Amino acid sequence: MKKLIAGNWKMNGNAAEASALIEAVEAKIAKDMDILDKCDFVVCPPFVHLGLVRAKLENVAMGAQNCSQRGNGAFTGDISCAMLRDIGARYVILGHSERRQYHKEKDETIAAKAQAANAEGLITIICVGETEEEREAGKQNDIVAAQLEKSLPDGVSEDNTVIAYEPVWAIGTGKTATPDDIRAMHAFIRGKLVAKYDDGDKIRILYGGSVKPSNAAEIFAVEHVDGALIGGASLKADDFMGIAAAA
Ligand code: 13P
């Protein structure tokens, strides 16, 4: 399986910075096209930069960081899946811990959003992961199993869904889960997917949480790590492509 190298730009960058970043990433890929045999790329800019990033895409796909579960209508401040498709997005990140935490998004809402996204032909990147407290209590498997059970919609397949395991305590903290932690959780998630879906062995499982060029090789070497969801390091083309090079 090709690795999926996904950049979550979060709420960063002005228009000039977003343009420069996608240009730099595309330029690096253009110089080393063989990397496309090993990796698929997606960047997820803030909504307001989707149009300008779309205009510069060559070998990278584009995603959004959220979507509404509703169709177009009177929902002030929301963005529909149809709008995302129209502007050229192919992916949408859902259930990120920052949305679960700051916007109190529940698994059921995430499932509804995922259903709407899939219906519009978008591939969802559904994030799951435990907090530090939950890990210390040894509850990480229960937490992740419940998130998988409740935040995945009907009709999940390798064509419309990617799972991202992001331990909350490893996001933006510089603390990365150890290869053994990652191995155990990715194997656990794979088991759940295989038990539930016919193509569960082909659904990509990304790792996210302080991935950088210096730790990417050991993370990618872990079984059932099919790519990375990268926050901070996706804001620098050198680091983002350094991680891809490790794949
Ligand atoms: P960092 O790579 O900055 O830890 O962020 C990970 C993340 O949340 C990606 O969605």
mmCIF file of C-alpha atoms and ligand atoms in Angstrom:
data_model
loop_
_atom_site.group_PDB
_atom_site.id
_atom_site.type_symbol
_atom_site.label_atom_id
_atom_site.label_comp_id
_atom_site.label_asym_id
_atom_site.label_seq_id
_atom_site.Cartn_x
_atom_site.Cartn_y
_atom_site.Cartn_z
ATOM 1 C CA MET A 1 0.000 0.000 0.000
ATOM 2 C CA LYS A 2 1.327 3.486 -0.878
ATOM 3 C CA LYS A 3 1.825 5.685 2.167
ATOM 4 C CA LEU A 4 -0.520 8.660 2.496
ATOM 5 C CA ILE A 5 1.376 11.765 3.551
ATOM 6 C CA ALA A 6 -1.247 14.179 4.835
ATOM 7 C CA GLY A 7 -0.618 17.724 6.019
ATOM 8 C CA ASN A 8 -3.071 19.312 8.422
ATOM 9 C CA TRP A 9 -2.251 22.998 8.283
ATOM 10 C CA LYS A 10 -4.758 23.732 11.070
ATOM 11 C CA MET A 11 -5.495 27.464 11.587
ATOM 12 C CA ASN A 12 -2.203 28.752 10.254
ATOM 13 C CA GLY A 13 -0.908 31.024 7.537
ATOM 14 C CA ASN A 14 -2.097 33.954 5.467
ATOM 15 C CA ALA A 15 -2.792 33.759 1.733
ATOM 16 C CA ALA A 16 0.806 34.500 0.720
ATOM 17 C CA GLU A 17 2.146 31.849 3.099
ATOM 18 C CA ALA A 18 -0.366 29.245 1.922
ATOM 19 C CA SER A 19 0.576 29.904 -1.718
ATOM 20 C CA ALA A 20 4.272 29.724 -0.990
ATOM 21 C CA LEU A 21 3.873 26.484 0.959
ATOM 22 C CA ILE A 22 1.936 24.573 -1.701
ATOM 23 C CA GLU A 23 4.286 25.903 -4.394
ATOM 24 C CA ALA A 24 7.297 24.683 -2.436
ATOM 25 C CA VAL A 25 5.782 21.236 -1.837
ATOM 26 C CA GLU A 26 4.829 20.837 -5.506
ATOM 27 C CA ALA A 27 8.285 22.003 -6.601
ATOM 28 C CA LYS A 28 9.973 19.402 -4.409
ATOM 29 C CA ILE A 29 7.774 16.634 -5.780
ATOM 30 C CA ALA A 30 8.438 17.794 -9.351
ATOM 31 C CA LYS A 31 12.177 17.349 -8.722
ATOM 32 C CA ASP A 32 11.709 13.791 -7.448
ATOM 33 C CA MET A 33 8.697 12.343 -9.229
ATOM 34 C CA ASP A 34 9.680 8.791 -8.227
ATOM 35 C CA ILE A 35 8.377 9.612 -4.769
ATOM 36 C CA LEU A 36 4.875 9.336 -6.221
ATOM 37 C CA ASP A 37 5.424 5.575 -6.617
ATOM 38 C CA LYS A 38 5.729 5.350 -2.837
ATOM 39 C CA CYS A 39 3.525 8.132 -1.508
ATOM 40 C CA ASP A 40 0.213 9.878 -2.084
ATOM 41 C CA PHE A 41 0.042 13.458 -0.864
ATOM 42 C CA VAL A 42 -2.760 15.566 0.536
ATOM 43 C CA VAL A 43 -2.716 18.992 2.164
ATOM 44 C CA CYS A 44 -5.588 20.352 4.235
ATOM 45 C CA PRO A 45 -5.457 24.155 4.345
ATOM 46 C CA PRO A 46 -7.906 26.386 6.213
ATOM 47 C CA PHE A 47 -11.182 26.897 4.295
ATOM 48 C CA VAL A 48 -10.304 30.435 3.175
ATOM 49 C CA HIS A 49 -7.162 29.219 1.388
ATOM 50 C CA LEU A 50 -8.712 26.238 -0.424
ATOM 51 C CA GLY A 51 -9.323 28.178 -3.649
ATOM 52 C CA LEU A 52 -5.839 29.557 -3.969
ATOM 53 C CA VAL A 53 -4.221 26.246 -3.049
ATOM 54 C CA ARG A 54 -6.442 24.435 -5.579
ATOM 55 C CA ALA A 55 -5.091 26.657 -8.341
ATOM 56 C CA LYS A 56 -1.543 25.463 -7.626
ATOM 57 C CA LEU A 57 -2.100 21.716 -7.244
ATOM 58 C CA GLU A 58 -0.189 19.379 -9.542
ATOM 59 C CA ASN A 59 0.531 16.101 -7.761
ATOM 60 C CA VAL A 60 -0.942 16.839 -4.361
ATOM 61 C CA ALA A 61 -4.587 16.342 -3.441
ATOM 62 C CA MET A 62 -6.457 18.793 -1.266
ATOM 63 C CA GLY A 63 -8.651 18.293 1.764
ATOM 64 C CA ALA A 64 -10.593 20.394 4.238
ATOM 65 C CA GLN A 65 -10.369 20.255 8.026
ATOM 66 C CA ASN A 66 -14.088 20.021 8.738
ATOM 67 C CA CYS A 67 -17.467 20.064 6.993
ATOM 68 C CA SER A 68 -21.131 20.428 7.822
ATOM 69 C CA GLN A 69 -23.336 17.352 8.005
ATOM 70 C CA ARG A 70 -26.096 19.401 6.367
ATOM 71 C CA GLY A 71 -26.848 20.343 2.785
ATOM 72 C CA ASN A 72 -26.685 23.966 1.606
ATOM 73 C CA GLY A 73 -29.093 26.257 3.394
ATOM 74 C CA ALA A 74 -29.538 28.594 6.336
ATOM 75 C CA PHE A 75 -26.587 27.458 8.471
ATOM 76 C CA THR A 76 -24.539 30.577 9.132
ATOM 77 C CA GLY A 77 -20.823 29.986 9.282
ATOM 78 C CA ASP A 78 -20.933 26.396 8.044
ATOM 79 C CA ILE A 79 -19.394 24.884 4.912
ATOM 80 C CA SER A 80 -21.150 22.084 3.068
ATOM 81 C CA CYS A 81 -19.595 19.006 1.477
ATOM 82 C CA ALA A 82 -20.962 20.169 -1.885
ATOM 83 C CA MET A 83 -18.998 23.409 -1.505
ATOM 84 C CA LEU A 84 -15.865 21.451 -0.679
ATOM 85 C CA ARG A 85 -16.260 19.277 -3.759
ATOM 86 C CA ASP A 86 -16.944 22.323 -5.881
ATOM 87 C CA ILE A 87 -13.727 24.014 -4.763
ATOM 88 C CA GLY A 88 -11.688 20.900 -5.515
ATOM 89 C CA ALA A 89 -11.336 19.136 -2.169
ATOM 90 C CA ARG A 90 -11.058 15.339 -2.293
ATOM 91 C CA TYR A 91 -10.592 14.703 1.417
ATOM 92 C CA VAL A 92 -11.967 16.029 4.681
ATOM 93 C CA ILE A 93 -10.500 15.544 8.155
ATOM 94 C CA LEU A 94 -13.210 14.720 10.700
ATOM 95 C CA GLY A 95 -13.210 14.114 14.424
ATOM 96 C CA HIS A 96 -9.848 15.729 15.071
ATOM 97 C CA SER A 97 -9.241 15.926 18.808
ATOM 98 C CA GLU A 98 -9.075 19.720 18.568
ATOM 99 C CA ARG A 99 -12.653 19.713 17.249
ATOM 100 C CA ARG A 100 -13.740 17.128 19.803
ATOM 101 C CA GLN A 101 -12.181 19.299 22.532
ATOM 102 C CA TYR A 102 -12.924 22.895 21.507
ATOM 103 C CA HIS A 103 -16.190 22.352 19.650
ATOM 104 C CA LYS A 104 -17.478 19.466 21.735
ATOM 105 C CA GLU A 105 -17.961 17.355 18.615
ATOM 106 C CA LYS A 106 -19.420 13.991 19.503
ATOM 107 C CA ASP A 107 -18.922 10.685 17.711
ATOM 108 C CA GLU A 108 -22.498 10.799 16.420
ATOM 109 C CA THR A 109 -21.930 14.217 14.810
ATOM 110 C CA ILE A 110 -18.702 12.974 13.276
ATOM 111 C CA ALA A 111 -20.534 9.965 11.810
ATOM 112 C CA ALA A 112 -23.211 12.268 10.365
ATOM 113 C CA LYS A 113 -20.553 14.509 8.824
ATOM 114 C CA ALA A 114 -18.729 11.483 7.426
ATOM 115 C CA GLN A 115 -21.947 10.187 5.903
ATOM 116 C CA ALA A 116 -22.549 13.546 4.206
ATOM 117 C CA ALA A 117 -18.945 13.701 3.006
ATOM 118 C CA ASN A 118 -19.005 10.191 1.540
ATOM 119 C CA ALA A 119 -22.328 10.914 -0.158
ATOM 120 C CA GLU A 120 -20.633 13.857 -1.874
ATOM 121 C CA GLY A 121 -17.702 11.672 -2.943
ATOM 122 C CA LEU A 122 -15.217 12.987 -0.385
ATOM 123 C CA ILE A 123 -12.748 10.689 1.349
ATOM 124 C CA THR A 124 -12.854 11.165 5.103
ATOM 125 C CA ILE A 125 -9.820 11.081 7.377
ATOM 126 C CA ILE A 126 -11.415 10.118 10.682
ATOM 127 C CA CYS A 127 -9.293 10.829 13.744
ATOM 128 C CA VAL A 128 -9.342 8.717 16.873
ATOM 129 C CA GLY A 129 -7.094 8.710 19.922
ATOM 130 C CA GLU A 130 -6.975 8.714 23.682
ATOM 131 C CA THR A 131 -5.965 11.458 26.123
ATOM 132 C CA GLU A 132 -2.995 11.136 28.427
ATOM 133 C CA GLU A 133 -5.277 10.465 31.378
ATOM 134 C CA GLU A 134 -7.034 7.693 29.493
ATOM 135 C CA ARG A 135 -3.725 6.092 28.539
ATOM 136 C CA GLU A 136 -2.454 6.283 32.102
ATOM 137 C CA ALA A 137 -5.612 4.492 33.179
ATOM 138 C CA GLY A 138 -4.938 1.813 30.557
ATOM 139 C CA LYS A 139 -8.145 2.646 28.715
ATOM 140 C CA GLN A 140 -6.709 3.513 25.301
ATOM 141 C CA ASN A 141 -8.092 0.455 23.510
ATOM 142 C CA ASP A 142 -11.590 0.936 24.922
ATOM 143 C CA ILE A 143 -11.603 4.620 23.976
ATOM 144 C CA VAL A 144 -10.407 4.026 20.438
ATOM 145 C CA ALA A 145 -12.752 1.056 19.944
ATOM 146 C CA ALA A 146 -15.729 3.194 21.011
ATOM 147 C CA GLN A 147 -14.670 6.055 18.720
ATOM 148 C CA LEU A 148 -14.332 3.654 15.780
ATOM 149 C CA GLU A 149 -17.656 2.053 16.547
ATOM 150 C CA LYS A 150 -19.572 5.331 16.824
ATOM 151 C CA SER A 151 -17.851 7.811 14.524
ATOM 152 C CA LEU A 152 -17.717 5.691 11.371
ATOM 153 C CA PRO A 153 -20.813 5.883 9.166
ATOM 154 C CA ASP A 154 -22.435 3.037 7.231
ATOM 155 C CA GLY A 155 -20.755 2.111 3.973
ATOM 156 C CA VAL A 156 -17.136 2.579 5.028
ATOM 157 C CA SER A 157 -14.609 1.204 2.534
ATOM 158 C CA GLU A 158 -10.983 1.636 1.532
ATOM 159 C CA ASP A 159 -12.194 4.042 -1.187
ATOM 160 C CA ASN A 160 -13.953 6.511 1.064
ATOM 161 C CA THR A 161 -12.311 6.318 4.484
ATOM 162 C CA VAL A 162 -8.907 6.730 6.104
ATOM 163 C CA ILE A 163 -8.393 6.322 9.852
ATOM 164 C CA ALA A 164 -5.879 8.488 11.707
ATOM 165 C CA TYR A 165 -4.674 7.383 15.128
ATOM 166 C CA GLU A 166 -3.631 10.512 16.953
ATOM 167 C CA PRO A 167 -2.951 10.075 20.660
ATOM 168 C CA VAL A 168 -4.058 13.435 22.050
ATOM 169 C CA TRP A 169 -1.016 13.684 24.316
ATOM 170 C CA ALA A 170 1.311 13.459 21.306
ATOM 171 C CA ILE A 171 -0.278 16.295 19.300
ATOM 172 C CA GLY A 172 1.870 19.415 19.153
ATOM 173 C CA THR A 173 3.736 18.371 22.285
ATOM 174 C CA GLY A 174 6.902 16.951 20.775
ATOM 175 C CA LYS A 175 6.065 13.689 22.591
ATOM 176 C CA THR A 176 5.694 10.889 20.074
ATOM 177 C CA ALA A 177 4.183 7.551 20.924
ATOM 178 C CA THR A 178 6.870 4.858 20.980
ATOM 179 C CA PRO A 179 7.011 2.421 18.053
ATOM 180 C CA ASP A 180 5.687 -0.253 20.443
ATOM 181 C CA ASP A 181 2.690 1.922 21.437
ATOM 182 C CA ILE A 182 2.002 2.634 17.772
ATOM 183 C CA ARG A 183 2.411 -1.027 16.783
ATOM 184 C CA ALA A 184 -0.023 -2.151 19.464
ATOM 185 C CA MET A 185 -2.680 0.438 18.632
ATOM 186 C CA HIS A 186 -2.442 0.118 14.851
ATOM 187 C CA ALA A 187 -2.733 -3.669 15.128
ATOM 188 C CA PHE A 188 -5.740 -3.197 17.398
ATOM 189 C CA ILE A 189 -7.413 -0.797 14.938
ATOM 190 C CA ARG A 190 -6.625 -3.133 12.019
ATOM 191 C CA GLY A 191 -8.280 -5.982 13.896
ATOM 192 C CA LYS A 192 -11.428 -3.915 14.421
ATOM 193 C CA LEU A 193 -11.563 -2.873 10.757
ATOM 194 C CA VAL A 194 -11.030 -6.402 9.480
ATOM 195 C CA ALA A 195 -13.726 -7.735 11.794
ATOM 196 C CA LYS A 196 -16.265 -5.221 10.540
ATOM 197 C CA TYR A 197 -15.494 -4.477 6.891
ATOM 198 C CA ASP A 198 -14.823 -6.757 3.928
ATOM 199 C CA ASP A 199 -11.885 -4.609 2.846
ATOM 200 C CA GLY A 200 -10.810 -3.758 6.396
ATOM 201 C CA ASP A 201 -7.272 -4.908 5.645
ATOM 202 C CA LYS A 202 -6.972 -2.214 2.953
ATOM 203 C CA ILE A 203 -8.329 0.812 4.817
ATOM 204 C CA ARG A 204 -5.388 3.086 5.494
ATOM 205 C CA ILE A 205 -4.427 3.784 9.096
ATOM 206 C CA LEU A 206 -2.316 6.911 9.559
ATOM 207 C CA TYR A 207 -0.345 7.842 12.646
ATOM 208 C CA GLY A 208 -0.402 11.469 13.818
ATOM 209 C CA GLY A 209 1.272 13.273 16.692
ATOM 210 C CA SER A 210 4.615 15.096 16.514
ATOM 211 C CA VAL A 211 5.732 13.311 13.341
ATOM 212 C CA LYS A 212 8.906 14.908 12.007
ATOM 213 C CA PRO A 213 11.684 13.972 9.575
ATOM 214 C CA SER A 214 13.822 12.615 12.425
ATOM 215 C CA ASN A 215 11.241 10.106 13.706
ATOM 216 C CA ALA A 216 9.325 9.338 10.502
ATOM 217 C CA ALA A 217 11.410 6.352 9.376
ATOM 218 C CA GLU A 218 10.898 4.411 12.604
ATOM 219 C CA ILE A 219 7.180 5.218 12.609
ATOM 220 C CA PHE A 220 6.709 4.158 8.979
ATOM 221 C CA ALA A 221 8.555 0.913 9.700
ATOM 222 C CA VAL A 222 5.781 -0.144 12.091
ATOM 223 C CA GLU A 223 3.306 -2.651 10.677
ATOM 224 C CA HIS A 224 -0.117 -1.179 9.764
ATOM 225 C CA VAL A 225 1.200 2.395 9.612
ATOM 226 C CA ASP A 226 -0.016 3.423 6.174
ATOM 227 C CA GLY A 227 0.994 7.052 6.343
ATOM 228 C CA ALA A 228 1.045 10.076 8.602
ATOM 229 C CA LEU A 229 -1.208 12.989 9.519
ATOM 230 C CA ILE A 230 1.206 15.826 10.094
ATOM 231 C CA GLY A 231 0.489 19.091 11.863
ATOM 232 C CA GLY A 232 3.379 21.419 12.706
ATOM 233 C CA ALA A 233 5.890 19.797 10.355
ATOM 234 C CA SER A 234 3.497 20.162 7.396
ATOM 235 C CA LEU A 235 3.940 23.946 7.551
ATOM 236 C CA LYS A 236 7.517 23.689 6.290
ATOM 237 C CA ALA A 237 7.961 22.138 2.850
ATOM 238 C CA ASP A 238 11.389 20.754 3.806
ATOM 239 C CA ASP A 239 10.021 18.958 6.848
ATOM 240 C CA PHE A 240 6.885 17.713 5.094
ATOM 241 C CA MET A 241 8.919 16.297 2.227
ATOM 242 C CA GLY A 242 11.561 15.027 4.641
ATOM 243 C CA ILE A 243 8.855 12.908 6.253
ATOM 244 C CA ALA A 244 7.748 11.666 2.817
ATOM 245 C CA ALA A 245 11.339 10.782 1.968
ATOM 246 C CA ALA A 246 11.412 8.550 5.057
ATOM 247 C CA ALA A 247 8.502 6.578 3.595
HETATM 248 P P1 13P B 1 1.506 17.790 15.221
HETATM 249 O O1 13P B 1 2.181 17.081 14.076
HETATM 250 O O2 13P B 1 1.777 19.263 15.241
HETATM 251 O O3 13P B 1 1.777 17.108 16.526
HETATM 252 O O4 13P B 1 -0.068 17.674 14.966
HETATM 253 C C1 13P B 1 -0.598 16.427 14.699
HETATM 254 C C2 13P B 1 -1.993 16.618 14.280
HETATM 255 O O5 13P B 1 -2.845 16.986 15.063
HETATM 256 C C3 13P B 1 -2.338 16.362 12.865
HETATM 257 O O6 13P B 1 -3.696 16.352 12.678
#
